[in-house]
Coordinates of C-alpha atoms and ligand atoms in Angstrom, one line a residue:
X1 CA 95.0 108.2 115.5
X2 CA 91.9 106.2 115.2
X3 CA 89.1 108.1 113.6
X4 CA 85.4 107.4 114.1
X5 CA 83.7 109.9 111.9
X6 CA 83.0 109.3 108.3
X7 CA 82.1 111.4 105.3
X8 CA 78.5 110.9 104.3
X9 CA 78.8 113.0 101.1
X10 CA 81.0 111.6 98.4
X11 CA 83.1 114.3 96.6
X12 CA 83.7 112.0 93.7
X13 CA 80.0 111.4 93.1
X14 CA 79.6 115.2 93.2
X15 CA 82.3 115.7 90.5
X16 CA 80.5 113.1 88.3
X17 CA 77.2 114.8 88.8
X18 CA 78.7 118.1 87.8
X19 CA 80.3 116.4 84.7
X20 CA 76.9 114.9 83.7
X21 CA 75.2 118.3 84.1
X22 CA 77.7 119.8 81.6
X23 CA 77.4 116.7 79.4
X24 CA 81.1 116.1 79.6
X25 CA 82.1 112.8 77.9
X26 CA 78.7 112.9 76.2
X27 CA 77.1 111.9 79.5
X28 CA 79.1 108.7 79.8
X29 CA 80.5 107.3 83.0
X30 CA 83.1 104.7 82.5
X31 CA 85.4 103.6 85.4
X32 CA 87.8 100.7 86.0
X33 CA 89.3 98.7 88.8
X34 CA 93.0 98.3 87.9
X35 CA 94.7 95.8 90.1
X36 CA 98.3 94.7 89.6
X37 CA 98.2 90.8 89.7
X38 CA 101.1 90.6 92.3
X39 CA 99.1 89.5 95.3
X40 CA 95.6 88.8 96.6
X41 CA 93.0 91.6 97.1
X42 CA 92.6 93.0 100.5
X43 CA 89.8 95.1 102.2
X44 CA 91.4 98.3 100.9
X45 CA 90.9 97.1 97.4
X46 CA 87.3 96.3 98.3
X47 CA 86.9 100.1 98.9
X48 CA 88.1 100.8 95.4
X49 CA 86.0 98.1 93.9
X50 CA 82.8 99.2 95.6
X51 CA 83.6 102.8 94.6
X52 CA 84.3 102.1 90.9
X53 CA 81.6 99.5 90.2
X54 CA 79.2 101.4 92.5
X55 CA 79.5 104.7 90.6
X56 CA 79.3 103.0 87.3
X57 CA 76.1 101.2 88.3
X58 CA 74.6 104.4 89.9
X59 CA 75.0 106.4 86.7
X60 CA 74.2 103.7 84.2
X61 CA 77.8 103.4 83.1
X62 CA 80.4 100.7 82.8
X63 CA 83.3 99.5 85.0
X64 CA 86.2 97.5 83.5
X65 CA 88.4 95.0 85.3
X66 CA 91.9 95.8 84.1
X67 CA 95.0 94.0 85.2
X68 CA 97.9 96.4 85.3
X69 CA 100.4 93.7 84.4
X70 CA 103.6 95.5 83.5
X71 CA 105.9 93.9 85.9
X72 CA 106.5 90.2 84.9
X73 CA 108.9 89.4 87.7
X74 CA 106.2 89.9 90.4
X75 CA 103.1 88.8 88.6
X76 CA 101.4 85.5 88.3
X77 CA 98.2 83.9 86.9
X78 CA 97.4 82.6 90.3
X79 CA 96.8 86.2 91.4
X80 CA 94.8 86.9 88.3
X81 CA 92.4 84.1 89.0
X82 CA 92.2 84.9 92.7
X83 CA 91.4 88.6 91.9
X84 CA 88.6 87.6 89.6
X85 CA 87.1 85.3 92.1
X86 CA 87.2 87.9 94.8
X87 CA 85.6 90.7 92.7
X88 CA 82.8 88.3 91.7
X89 CA 82.4 87.2 95.3
X90 CA 82.0 90.8 96.4
X91 CA 79.1 90.9 94.0
X92 CA 80.4 92.8 90.9
X93 CA 80.3 91.9 87.3
X94 CA 82.6 93.3 84.6
X95 CA 80.8 91.6 81.8
X96 CA 83.1 90.9 78.9
X97 CA 85.4 93.9 79.9
X98 CA 88.3 91.9 81.3
X99 CA 91.4 93.8 80.0
X100 CA 95.1 93.6 80.5
X101 CA 97.7 96.4 80.1
X102 CA 99.8 93.7 78.4
X103 CA 97.3 93.7 75.6
X104 CA 98.4 97.2 74.9
X105 CA 102.1 96.6 74.8
X106 CA 102.3 97.0 71.0
X107 CA 100.4 100.2 71.1
X108 CA 102.5 101.5 74.0
X109 CA 105.6 100.7 72.0
X110 CA 104.3 102.7 69.0
X111 CA 103.5 105.6 71.2
X112 CA 107.0 105.5 72.7
X113 CA 108.5 105.6 69.2
X114 CA 106.2 108.5 68.4
X115 CA 107.6 110.4 71.4
X116 CA 111.2 109.6 70.3
X117 CA 110.4 110.9 66.9
X118 CA 109.0 114.1 68.4
X119 CA 112.2 114.5 70.4
X120 CA 110.3 113.9 73.6
X121 CA 112.0 110.7 74.7
X122 CA 115.6 109.3 74.7
X123 CA 117.5 106.2 75.4
X124 CA 119.6 106.6 78.5
X125 CA 122.6 104.4 79.5
X126 CA 122.7 105.5 83.2
X127 CA 122.3 102.7 85.7
X128 CA 119.3 102.7 88.0
X129 CA 121.5 104.0 90.8
X130 CA 122.9 106.8 88.6
X131 CA 119.5 107.8 87.6
X132 CA 118.6 108.1 91.2
X133 CA 121.6 110.2 91.9
X134 CA 121.0 112.5 88.9
X135 CA 117.4 113.0 89.9
X136 CA 118.2 115.5 92.7
X137 CA 116.0 116.0 95.7
X138 CA 112.9 117.9 96.7
X139 CA 115.1 120.9 97.5
X140 CA 117.7 120.5 94.7
X141 CA 117.1 120.3 91.0
X142 CA 118.3 117.2 89.1
X143 CA 121.1 116.9 86.6
X144 CA 120.6 116.2 83.0
X145 CA 121.7 112.8 81.7
X146 CA 124.7 112.9 79.4
X147 CA 122.6 110.8 76.9
X148 CA 119.8 113.3 76.8
X149 CA 121.0 115.0 73.6
X150 CA 121.1 111.8 71.5
X151 CA 119.8 112.2 68.0
X152 CA 116.3 111.0 67.1
X153 CA 117.9 108.4 64.7
X154 CA 120.2 107.0 67.4
X155 CA 117.4 106.8 69.9
X156 CA 115.2 105.0 67.4
X157 CA 117.9 102.6 66.6
X158 CA 118.8 101.9 70.2
X159 CA 115.2 101.5 71.3
X160 CA 114.5 99.1 68.5
X161 CA 117.6 97.1 69.5
X162 CA 116.5 97.2 73.2
X163 CA 113.3 95.5 72.0
X164 CA 115.2 93.0 69.9
X165 CA 117.0 91.8 73.0
X166 CA 120.6 93.1 72.2
X167 CA 121.2 94.5 75.7
X168 CA 121.3 93.0 79.2
X169 CA 118.8 93.9 82.0
X170 CA 119.3 97.3 83.4
X171 CA 121.8 98.5 80.9
X172 CA 119.6 101.0 79.2
X173 CA 116.2 102.7 79.7
X174 CA 113.9 104.8 77.6
X175 CA 113.2 108.1 79.4
X176 CA 110.8 110.9 78.8
X177 CA 112.5 114.3 78.0
X178 CA 110.6 116.7 80.3
X179 CA 112.4 118.8 82.9
X180 CA 115.2 117.9 85.3
X181 CA 114.5 121.0 87.3
X182 CA 110.8 120.4 87.8
X183 CA 109.7 120.8 91.4
X184 CA 107.8 117.6 90.8
X185 CA 110.3 114.7 90.9
X186 CA 108.0 112.6 88.7
X187 CA 108.6 115.0 85.9
X188 CA 112.4 114.8 86.0
X189 CA 112.8 112.6 82.9
X190 CA 110.9 109.6 84.2
X191 CA 111.7 106.1 82.9
X192 CA 109.2 104.8 80.4
X193 CA 110.8 101.4 79.5
X194 CA 113.2 99.1 81.2
X195 CA 114.9 96.0 79.9
X196 CA 113.8 92.9 81.8
X197 CA 114.4 89.5 80.3
X198 CA 111.6 87.8 82.1
X199 CA 108.7 85.6 81.0
X200 CA 105.4 87.4 81.3
X201 CA 102.4 85.4 82.4
X202 CA 100.5 86.4 79.3
X203 CA 102.9 87.6 76.6
X204 CA 105.5 84.9 77.4
X205 CA 108.9 85.8 75.9
X206 CA 107.6 88.1 73.3
X207 CA 109.0 91.2 75.1
X208 CA 112.2 91.9 77.0
X209 CA 111.4 95.5 77.5
X210 CA 108.5 96.5 79.7
X211 CA 106.7 99.8 80.1
X212 CA 106.7 101.3 83.6
X213 CA 103.5 101.6 85.5
X214 CA 103.6 105.4 84.9
X215 CA 103.9 105.0 81.1
X216 CA 101.2 102.3 80.9
X217 CA 98.5 103.3 83.4
X218 CA 97.2 106.6 81.9
X219 CA 97.3 105.4 78.3
X220 CA 95.6 102.1 79.3
X221 CA 92.8 104.2 80.8
X222 CA 92.7 106.3 77.6
X223 CA 92.6 103.3 75.3
X224 CA 89.5 102.0 77.2
X225 CA 87.7 105.3 77.0
X226 CA 87.7 105.6 80.8
X227 CA 86.0 108.9 81.8
X228 CA 86.9 109.0 85.5
X229 CA 90.2 107.4 86.6
X230 CA 89.8 107.0 90.3
X231 CA 92.9 106.2 92.3
X232 CA 94.5 106.7 95.7
X233 CA 96.2 109.8 96.9
X234 CA 99.7 108.7 96.4
X235 CA 99.1 109.1 92.6
X236 CA 98.3 112.8 92.9
X237 CA 101.9 113.7 92.2
X238 CA 101.9 111.4 89.2
X239 CA 98.9 113.2 87.6
X240 CA 100.9 115.9 85.8
X241 CA 103.0 113.2 84.3
X242 CA 100.0 111.2 83.1
X243 CA 98.6 114.4 81.7
X244 CA 101.9 115.1 79.9
X245 CA 101.9 111.8 78.1
X246 CA 98.3 112.1 77.1
X247 CA 98.8 115.6 75.9
X248 CA 102.0 114.8 73.9
X249 CA 100.2 111.8 72.3
X250 CA 97.1 113.8 71.8
X251 CA 94.7 111.0 72.9
X252 CA 91.5 110.7 74.9
X253 CA 92.1 112.3 78.3
X254 CA 90.4 110.6 81.3
X255 CA 90.0 112.7 84.4
X256 CA 92.0 111.4 87.4
X257 CA 90.5 111.8 90.8
X258 CA 92.4 110.8 93.9
X259 CA 90.9 109.6 97.2
X260 CA 92.3 108.5 100.6
X261 CA 93.2 104.9 100.8
X262 CA 91.7 102.8 103.5
X263 CA 93.9 102.1 106.5
X264 CA 92.6 99.7 109.1
X265 CA 93.9 99.5 112.7
X266 CA 95.8 96.4 113.9
X267 CA 96.5 95.2 110.4
X268 CA 98.5 96.0 107.2
X269 CA 97.0 96.8 103.9
X270 CA 99.8 96.4 101.4
X271 CA 100.3 93.4 99.2
X272 CA 104.0 93.6 99.7
X273 CA 103.6 93.3 103.4
X274 CA 101.0 90.6 103.2
X275 CA 103.2 88.6 100.8
X276 CA 106.0 88.8 103.4
X277 CA 103.6 87.3 106.0
X278 CA 102.7 84.5 103.6
X279 CA 106.2 83.7 102.4
X280 CA 107.6 83.9 106.0
X281 CA 105.0 81.4 107.2
X282 CA 103.6 83.9 109.8
X283 CA 100.2 83.0 108.5
X284 CA 98.9 79.8 106.8
X285 CA 98.4 81.5 103.4
X286 CA 96.7 84.4 101.7
X287 CA 93.4 83.0 102.9
X288 CA 94.4 82.7 106.6
X289 CA 91.3 83.9 108.5
X290 CA 93.5 86.5 110.3
X291 CA 94.5 88.2 107.0
X292 CA 92.7 91.4 105.8
X293 CA 92.5 89.8 102.4
X294 CA 89.1 89.2 100.8
X295 CA 89.9 85.5 100.7
X296 CA 90.9 85.5 104.4
X297 CA 87.7 87.5 105.4
X298 CA 85.6 85.1 103.3
X299 CA 87.1 82.0 105.1
X300 CA 86.7 83.7 108.4
X301 CA 82.9 84.0 107.7
X302 CA 82.5 87.6 106.4
X303 CA 79.7 88.0 104.0
X304 CA 80.1 90.1 100.8
X305 CA 77.2 92.3 101.9
X306 CA 78.9 93.1 105.2
X307 CA 82.0 94.3 103.4
X308 CA 80.1 96.3 100.9
X309 CA 78.2 97.9 103.7
X310 CA 81.4 98.7 105.5
X311 CA 82.8 100.3 102.4
X312 CA 79.7 102.4 102.1
X313 CA 79.9 103.5 105.8
X314 CA 83.6 104.5 105.7
X315 CA 82.8 106.9 102.9
X316 CA 85.3 108.5 100.5
X317 CA 87.6 111.2 101.8
X318 CA 90.5 113.4 100.5
X319 CA 92.5 113.0 103.7
X320 CA 94.2 109.8 105.0
X321 CA 92.8 108.3 108.2
X322 CA 92.7 105.0 110.0
X323 CA 89.4 103.2 110.4
X324 CA 88.7 101.3 113.6
X325 CA 88.4 97.6 113.1
X326 CA 85.4 97.6 115.4
X327 CA 83.4 99.2 112.5
X328 CA 84.1 96.3 110.2
X329 CA 83.1 93.9 113.0
X330 CA 80.0 95.9 113.6
X331 CA 79.0 95.4 109.9
X332 CA 79.3 91.6 110.0
X333 CA 77.4 91.3 113.3
X334 CA 74.6 93.4 111.9
X335 CA 74.4 91.1 108.9
X336 CA 74.7 87.8 110.7
X337 CA 72.3 88.8 113.5
X338 CA 69.6 88.8 110.9
X339 CA 70.5 85.6 109.1
X340 CA 72.6 83.3 111.1
X341 CA 70.8 80.3 112.8
X342 CA 71.4 80.1 116.5
X343 CA 72.9 76.9 117.9
X344 CA 74.5 75.8 121.1
X345 CA 78.2 75.0 121.4
X346 CA 80.5 74.6 124.4
X347 CA 84.1 75.7 123.8
X348 CA 85.6 74.6 127.0
X349 CA 83.4 71.8 128.2
X350 CA 82.7 71.0 131.9
X351 CA 80.7 67.8 132.5
X352 CA 77.5 68.1 134.5
X353 CA 75.5 65.1 135.8
X354 CA 71.9 65.8 136.7
X355 CA 71.5 63.4 139.6
X356 CA 67.7 63.4 139.7
X357 CA 67.2 63.0 135.9
X358 CA 66.4 59.4 134.9
X359 CA 69.3 57.5 133.3
X360 CA 68.7 56.5 129.7
X361 CA 66.0 59.2 129.3
X362 CA 66.1 61.8 126.5
X363 CA 63.6 64.4 125.8
X364 CA 63.4 66.8 122.9
X365 CA 63.1 70.4 123.7
X366 CA 62.0 73.1 121.3
X367 CA 64.6 75.8 120.4
X368 CA 64.2 78.9 118.2
X369 CA 66.5 79.0 115.2
X370 CA 66.6 82.8 115.2
X371 CA 64.7 85.0 117.6
X372 CA 65.2 87.9 115.1
X373 CA 63.4 85.9 112.4
X374 CA 60.6 83.6 113.4
X375 CA 60.3 82.3 109.8
X376 CA 63.6 80.4 110.4
X377 CA 61.5 78.1 112.6
X378 CA 62.5 75.8 115.5
X379 CA 64.5 72.6 116.0
X380 CA 64.6 69.8 118.6
X381 CA 67.3 69.9 121.2
X382 CA 68.0 66.6 123.0
X383 CA 68.2 66.9 126.8
X384 CA 69.6 64.1 128.9
X385 CA 71.2 63.2 132.3
X386 CA 74.8 64.2 131.3
X387 CA 75.5 67.6 129.8
X388 CA 78.4 69.9 129.1
X389 CA 78.4 73.5 130.1
X390 CA 81.0 76.2 129.5
X391 CA 83.8 75.9 132.0
X392 CA 83.6 79.7 132.5
X393 CA 80.0 79.5 133.6
X394 CA 81.0 77.8 136.8
X395 CA 83.0 79.3 139.7
X396 CA 83.6 77.4 142.9
X397 CA 84.2 80.6 144.7
X398 CA 82.1 83.1 142.8
X399 CA 83.1 86.8 143.0
X400 CA 80.5 89.4 143.8
X401 CA 79.2 90.1 140.3
X402 CA 79.2 86.5 139.2
X403 CA 75.6 85.2 138.9
X404 CA 76.2 82.0 137.0
X405 CA 76.6 78.5 138.5
X406 CA 78.4 78.0 141.8
X407 CA 78.0 75.5 144.6
X408 CA 74.4 75.8 146.0
X409 CA 73.4 78.2 143.2
X410 CA 70.8 77.9 140.5
X411 CA 70.9 78.9 136.8
X412 CA 68.6 78.3 133.9
X413 CA 69.7 76.1 131.1
X414 CA 68.6 77.8 127.8
X415 CA 65.4 76.2 126.5
X416 CA 65.5 73.7 129.3
X417 CA 65.3 73.6 133.1
X418 CA 66.6 75.4 136.2
X419 CA 69.4 73.4 137.7
X420 CA 71.1 73.6 141.1
X421 CA 74.8 72.7 141.8
X422 CA 75.0 70.3 144.7
X423 CA 78.5 68.7 144.2
X424 CA 81.9 69.4 142.7
X425 CA 84.3 66.6 141.6
X426 CA 88.0 67.6 141.3
X427 CA 91.1 66.0 140.0
X428 CA 92.9 64.6 143.0
X429 CA 96.3 65.8 141.8
X430 CA 95.7 69.2 140.1
X431 CA 92.6 70.3 142.1
X432 CA 90.9 71.2 138.8
X433 CA 87.2 70.9 138.7
X434 CA 86.3 68.0 136.4
X435 CA 82.6 67.4 136.9
X436 CA 79.6 69.0 138.6
X437 CA 76.6 67.3 140.2
X438 CA 73.3 69.1 139.9
X439 CA 69.6 68.5 140.4
X440 CA 67.0 69.9 138.0
X441 CA 63.6 71.2 138.9
X442 CA 61.1 69.4 136.6
X443 CA 58.5 72.2 137.1
X444 CA 60.7 74.8 135.4
X445 CA 60.8 73.6 131.8
X446 CA 61.0 76.5 129.4
X447 CA 57.7 77.4 127.9
X448 CA 55.7 75.4 130.5
X449 CA 53.1 77.2 132.6
X450 CA 55.2 77.0 135.8
X451 CA 58.4 78.1 134.1
X452 CA 58.0 81.6 135.5
X453 CA 60.4 81.2 138.4
X454 CA 63.2 83.6 138.0
X455 CA 66.9 83.0 138.4
X456 CA 69.7 85.4 137.8
X457 CA 71.2 83.9 134.7
X458 CA 70.7 81.6 131.7
X459 CA 73.6 79.6 130.3
X460 CA 74.1 77.4 127.2
X461 CA 74.8 73.7 127.2
X462 CA 74.7 70.6 125.1
X463 CA 73.7 67.0 125.9
X464 CA 76.9 65.0 126.3
X465 CA 75.9 61.8 124.5
X466 CA 74.1 63.7 121.7
X467 CA 76.8 66.3 121.0
X468 CA 79.6 66.3 118.5
X469 CA 83.2 67.0 119.0
X470 CA 84.5 70.0 117.0
X471 CA 87.6 72.1 116.7
X472 CA 87.1 75.8 117.1
X473 CA 89.6 78.5 116.1
X474 CA 89.5 81.8 117.8
X475 CA 91.1 84.8 116.2
X476 CA 92.5 88.0 117.6
X477 CA 94.1 91.0 116.0
X478 CA 97.1 90.1 113.8
X479 CA 99.2 92.9 115.4
X480 CA 99.5 94.1 118.9
X481 CA 99.6 97.7 117.9
X482 CA 97.0 99.7 116.0
X483 CA 99.7 100.9 113.7
X484 CA 101.9 97.8 113.0
X485 CA 104.6 100.1 111.5
X486 CA 105.0 101.7 114.9
X487 CA 108.2 100.0 116.2
X488 CA 111.2 100.8 118.3
X489 CA 114.1 102.2 116.2
X490 CA 115.7 99.5 114.2
X491 CA 113.0 96.9 114.9
X492 CA 111.1 95.2 112.2
X493 CA 107.3 95.8 111.7
X494 CA 106.8 92.0 112.2
X495 CA 108.0 92.4 115.8
X496 CA 104.5 93.8 116.3
X497 CA 102.8 90.5 115.3
X498 CA 100.4 89.2 117.9
X499 CA 101.6 85.8 119.1
X500 CA 98.2 85.1 120.4
X501 CA 96.3 85.9 117.2
X502 CA 95.2 82.2 116.8
X503 CA 93.9 80.0 119.6
X504 CA 92.8 76.5 118.7
X505 CA 90.4 74.6 120.9
X506 CA 90.4 71.0 119.7
X507 CA 87.8 69.5 122.1
X508 CA 84.7 71.6 121.8
X509 CA 81.2 70.1 121.9
X510 CA 78.5 71.3 119.5
X511 CA 74.8 70.3 119.3
X512 CA 74.1 67.5 116.9
X513 CA 72.1 69.6 114.4
X514 CA 75.5 70.7 113.2
X515 CA 76.4 67.2 111.8
X516 CA 77.3 67.6 108.2
X517 CA 77.2 71.4 108.3
X518 CA 78.3 72.7 104.9
X519 CA 81.7 74.4 104.5
X520 CA 81.3 78.1 104.7
X521 CA 78.0 78.0 106.6
X522 CA 77.6 80.5 109.4
X523 CA 76.0 80.2 112.8
X524 CA 75.6 82.1 116.0
X525 CA 76.9 80.0 118.9
X526 CA 74.6 81.3 121.6
X527 CA 76.3 83.7 124.0
X528 CA 79.7 83.3 122.2
X529 CA 79.7 84.9 118.8
X530 CA 79.4 84.1 115.1
X531 CA 81.2 81.1 113.7
X532 CA 81.6 79.6 110.3
X533 CA 82.5 76.1 109.1
X534 CA 86.1 76.3 107.8
X535 CA 86.0 75.8 104.1
X536 CA 89.4 74.0 103.9
X537 CA 89.9 72.0 107.1
X538 CA 86.4 71.0 108.1
X539 CA 85.0 67.6 107.1
X540 CA 82.1 65.3 108.1
X541 CA 84.6 63.4 110.3
X542 CA 86.0 66.5 112.0
X543 CA 84.1 69.7 112.2
X544 CA 86.2 72.9 112.3
X545 CA 84.8 76.3 113.0
X546 CA 86.3 79.7 112.7
X547 CA 85.1 82.5 115.0
X548 CA 84.1 85.3 112.7
X549 CA 83.5 87.8 115.5
X550 CA 82.4 87.8 119.1
X551 CA 78.9 89.1 120.2
X552 CA 80.2 92.1 122.1
X553 CA 79.9 95.2 120.0
X554 CA 82.1 98.0 121.0
X555 CA 81.3 99.9 117.8
X556 CA 77.6 100.1 118.6
X557 CA 78.6 101.8 121.8
X558 CA 81.0 104.2 120.1
X559 CA 78.4 105.1 117.5
X560 CA 75.7 105.6 120.2
X561 CA 78.0 107.9 122.1
X562 CA 78.8 109.8 118.9
X563 CA 75.1 110.3 118.1
X564 CA 74.4 111.5 121.6
X565 CA 77.3 113.8 121.5
X566 CA 76.1 115.2 118.1
X567 CA 72.6 115.7 119.4
X568 CA 73.7 117.5 122.6
X569 CA 76.1 119.8 120.8
Ligands
ATP601 P1 99.2 97.6 97.7 O1 99.9 98.7 98.3 O2 98.4 96.8 98.6 O3 100.1 96.7 96.8 P2 98.4 98.8 95.3 O4 97.8 100.1 95.2 O5 99.7 98.6 94.9 O6 98.1 98.2 96.7 P3 96.9 97.8 93.1 O7 96.8 96.4 92.6 O8 97.7 98.7 92.2 O9 97.5 97.7 94.5 O10 95.5 98.4 93.4 C1 94.4 98.4 92.6 C2 93.5 99.5 92.9 O11 93.1 99.4 94.3 C3 94.2 100.8 92.8 O12 93.3 101.7 92.1 C4 94.5 101.3 94.2 O13 94.5 102.7 94.2 C5 93.4 100.7 95.0 N1 93.8 100.4 96.3 C6 94.8 99.7 96.8 N2 94.9 99.8 98.1 C7 93.9 100.5 98.6 C8 93.4 100.9 99.8 N3 94.1 100.6 101.0 N4 92.3 101.7 99.9 C9 91.6 102.0 98.8 N5 92.0 101.7 97.5 C10 93.1 100.9 97.4
MG602 MG1 100.1 99.5 92.9

């Protein structure tokens, strides 16, 4: 189910190129990103944003930001603001073209009246449930509503009174009069307006009837002069209906083009599902670093460039597929490898005393800030008699392939000396190793002429008295299955939530150069991964880091294997 190949050629770009050749739309390219403000944006939306803004930029066109805000009961200004922040953060600019479907309510109402007058729309008194029953199925035609034959005058009167607030919620709808026998269910007299006495986040209580998404979306695109209405595949079946409205109203006709939505393994990309996780307290909020939302990814340490790069690589296809999360992780590693300063941090500290190093002595060692980029310079690392190393880097009884520290063994401390383990202190009760005693070889200082002596491994460390305490949060997949919807019969998709998706390590030690690290700043902890200062919980008193991604890169291996496979075939 996981796919690893992507489409380098973009069929939407080809359609636009063809249109430009024929001077369709007078050579204009005008797209839009049309979110419904009922949740925060996720990485799937990023694909649509990059595509719409990207195509407009490539062809010297424009891209609007339009809020499709036709459902007052689910929408909120909080979401509007968050969406704007996320689009801007991704690096896109809609100029002064911030639009709202709700700004078109009056125009949409007039168009509805026009359709009534033309005998193409009627007020229907069937309940939502009855409408469903009358609609029929894929194999059976629908049944006509008994109200379908109402006169134009009666329809005009009732629709006007619907607007005036005379009828309760759900008691009546305005429906398009199309074809109850159409093989396309969307054409079986779809609802255009419903009665909802709810306060809208922009129009307040001005309206108590609201257009459906289907009646608002195509006309909103038309009003804005959109040339290419790019949307996801599930709207393919709605296209004939959008076309029907535009044709009946005889207004500008954008061209709708559908592409496959992004699905990402081990997570859900649906605002409804994500809202359920937030409201149920399964995550700490929309910006929980485990969430596939843009605010979650940002807090986790993802850069906008890495997400744009990811969207580019996955390409645009006509067929639904699932993208391996390893590809997203590959993109952030690639970016951070170039720019993140290297530091040393110990997640599970084990105390080491260097017996032959003078007490009260400290020396400053020189460390590279980024071996990939010498222009990032060097820093001083304090070395002293008492250090912390990573608990995992010591084994009292080392297995065959373990080349790190063990009794009687030597390792190199990064940027420092070779040390040898000569003693192990254990907790009398638990038997747990609590401290190591080592000696260091003064002739092996990194960079010195005699430092050439080789040992099998190099480990990271921090000087105990010079290091700072920090909390580090490690994240794993939010779900245990690649497809979270894959559950035993009757079970809820949330039963696939990964109980171990968050691990908090409160007593880590980090090098002192991290004192005062700014929220959001990103580092490579040597040998461990990329980490970022948490923008909410970190403070000068208590540093908190999020692990963005580990250093291990399974995707690079997959890609290499693919390339080799392609070359040999
Ligand atoms: P969700 O199912 O998460 O609620 P939606 O499609 O209802 O998504 P909208 O706010 O209507 O959310 O989406 C705005 C735009 O983003 C639409 O054009 C939609 O097609 C696109 N979009 C949404 N999800 C994805 C996705 N997973 N991949 C690509 N584009 C997407
Ligand atoms: Mg939607």
